[in-house]
Amino acid sequence: MLDIEIQPADDSQKRPKPEDENKLVFGTVFSDHMFIMNYDEGKGWHSARIVPYHPLSLDPATMVLHYGQGIFEGLKAYRCHDGRVNLFRPGKNWERFNRSARRMCMPEIDPDFQTHALEQLLRLDVDWIPKKKGTSLYIRPTMLATEAALGVRPAKQYVYYIITSPVGPYYPEGFNPVKIYVTDKYVRAVRGGVGEAKTLGNYAASLYAAEEAKKKGYTQVLWLDGVERRYVEEVGTMNIFFRIGDELITPPLTGSILPGITRDSVIHLAKHWGIPVHERPITIGEVIEKAKTGELKECFGTGTAAVISPVGELYYKGETCVINNGTVGEWSKRFYDEIVGIQYGEKNDPFGWIHQVPIN
Ligand code: COI
């Protein structure tokens, strides 16, 4: 395994910590240190180091700036009431990171080294992990193509870094239901494209529709498939679940949808609890029809940043469907409580999802 050189921040390089954990928002403040390493074709990954958080210096011809060859991950460190620090299924993030890397013609990183590098970083910035339940230290591993060249081809040089940010809820609504705008005008991804990779361009592609939705008073966009524009895919930063009658339905992973780790956890829990759960294509027509008949009892999004986010209203083609009277559903609450309980070490962890970070 690569050695990691550690250069702790001196007092002048330390950053102001947020004073009030109740006022944490998502991703605007960053901790004192970052992990960083470089890759050169023929040499592999090298120069692994933890250094004070600092801006990157990039040549204007840097390939990621032109062609978007970049990927990232998102996970969180949770502080338990007894001081332990937990990660939730980090191996899944490293697996997905390497899948994204392969799809984007980028070098992979050894998952054990990823965990090791992150643990070293968290040890140094442990005081940045907020204590209040519902807050956490959001972790953003990122890889960018750094070679300076304008030909369209995979780069020969990359940087990989991990930055961390103390966060509160992703949505200003917190755990309250969000309003979602279903668009059939724009699409996020198509089968055979890069929708299942956590790559930069997917997020850029989502902005225009998200801004339109926001102007109309909606929190996020629900995307439909790119061909027929009928099948539900995912929400801006979340996967989506519907409770129809007493069954749970979520779209299958067919290549254009991000394989969410919270999505996978909900499916696991549902099976464990004996709730029938189906990964099957579902059209927006079916969703609206079931909403009208009252069979659509709940709808919620899942994601690392958002955890479980109940959906209280769907807007589609001039119609508004209110779900569960715009209140938090029973199942949404049950999944939320279980997942959050496991993350903060308050509930049993029957599936071995928790990775405890050795802090001392
Ligand atoms: C996450 O849920 O961690 C994400 O990456 C979604 C978003 C903040 C980009």
PDB file of C-alpha atoms in Angstrom, residues 9 24 32 37 52 54 74 84 90 151 198 205 207 217 245 248 277 340 353:
ATOM      1  CA  ALA A   9      -2.318  22.436   9.110  1.00  0.00           C
ATOM      2  CA  LEU A  24     -25.493  23.632   9.180  1.00  0.00           C
ATOM      3  CA  ASP A  32      -8.897  21.777   7.679  1.00  0.00           C
ATOM      4  CA  MET A  37      -2.633  11.936  -4.757  1.00  0.00           C
ATOM      5  CA  PRO A  52      -4.093  21.619   4.581  1.00  0.00           C
ATOM      6  CA  HIS A  54      -6.128  24.387  -0.480  1.00  0.00           C
ATOM      7  CA  GLY A  74     -20.542  10.934  -1.663  1.00  0.00           C
ATOM      8  CA  ARG A  84     -17.598   6.548  17.980  1.00  0.00           C
ATOM      9  CA  PRO A  90     -18.082   2.591   2.412  1.00  0.00           C
ATOM     10  CA  GLY A 151      -7.300  16.117 -28.050  1.00  0.00           C
ATOM     11  CA  LYS A 198     -21.257   9.266 -10.914  1.00  0.00           C
ATOM     12  CA  ALA A 205     -27.237  17.980 -17.579  1.00  0.00           C
ATOM     13  CA  LEU A 207     -29.403  21.932 -13.987  1.00  0.00           C
ATOM     14  CA  GLY A 217     -41.923  26.162  -6.629  1.00  0.00           C
ATOM     15  CA  GLY A 245     -50.964  -0.730  -1.806  1.00  0.00           C
ATOM     16  CA  LEU A 248     -42.742  -1.164  -2.705  1.00  0.00           C
ATOM     17  CA  VAL A 277     -40.340  -5.035  -3.073  1.00  0.00           C
ATOM     18  CA  VAL A 340     -30.386   6.695  10.526  1.00  0.00           C
ATOM     19  CA  TRP A 353     -23.187  -2.107   7.195  1.00  0.00           C
TER      20      TRP A 353
END
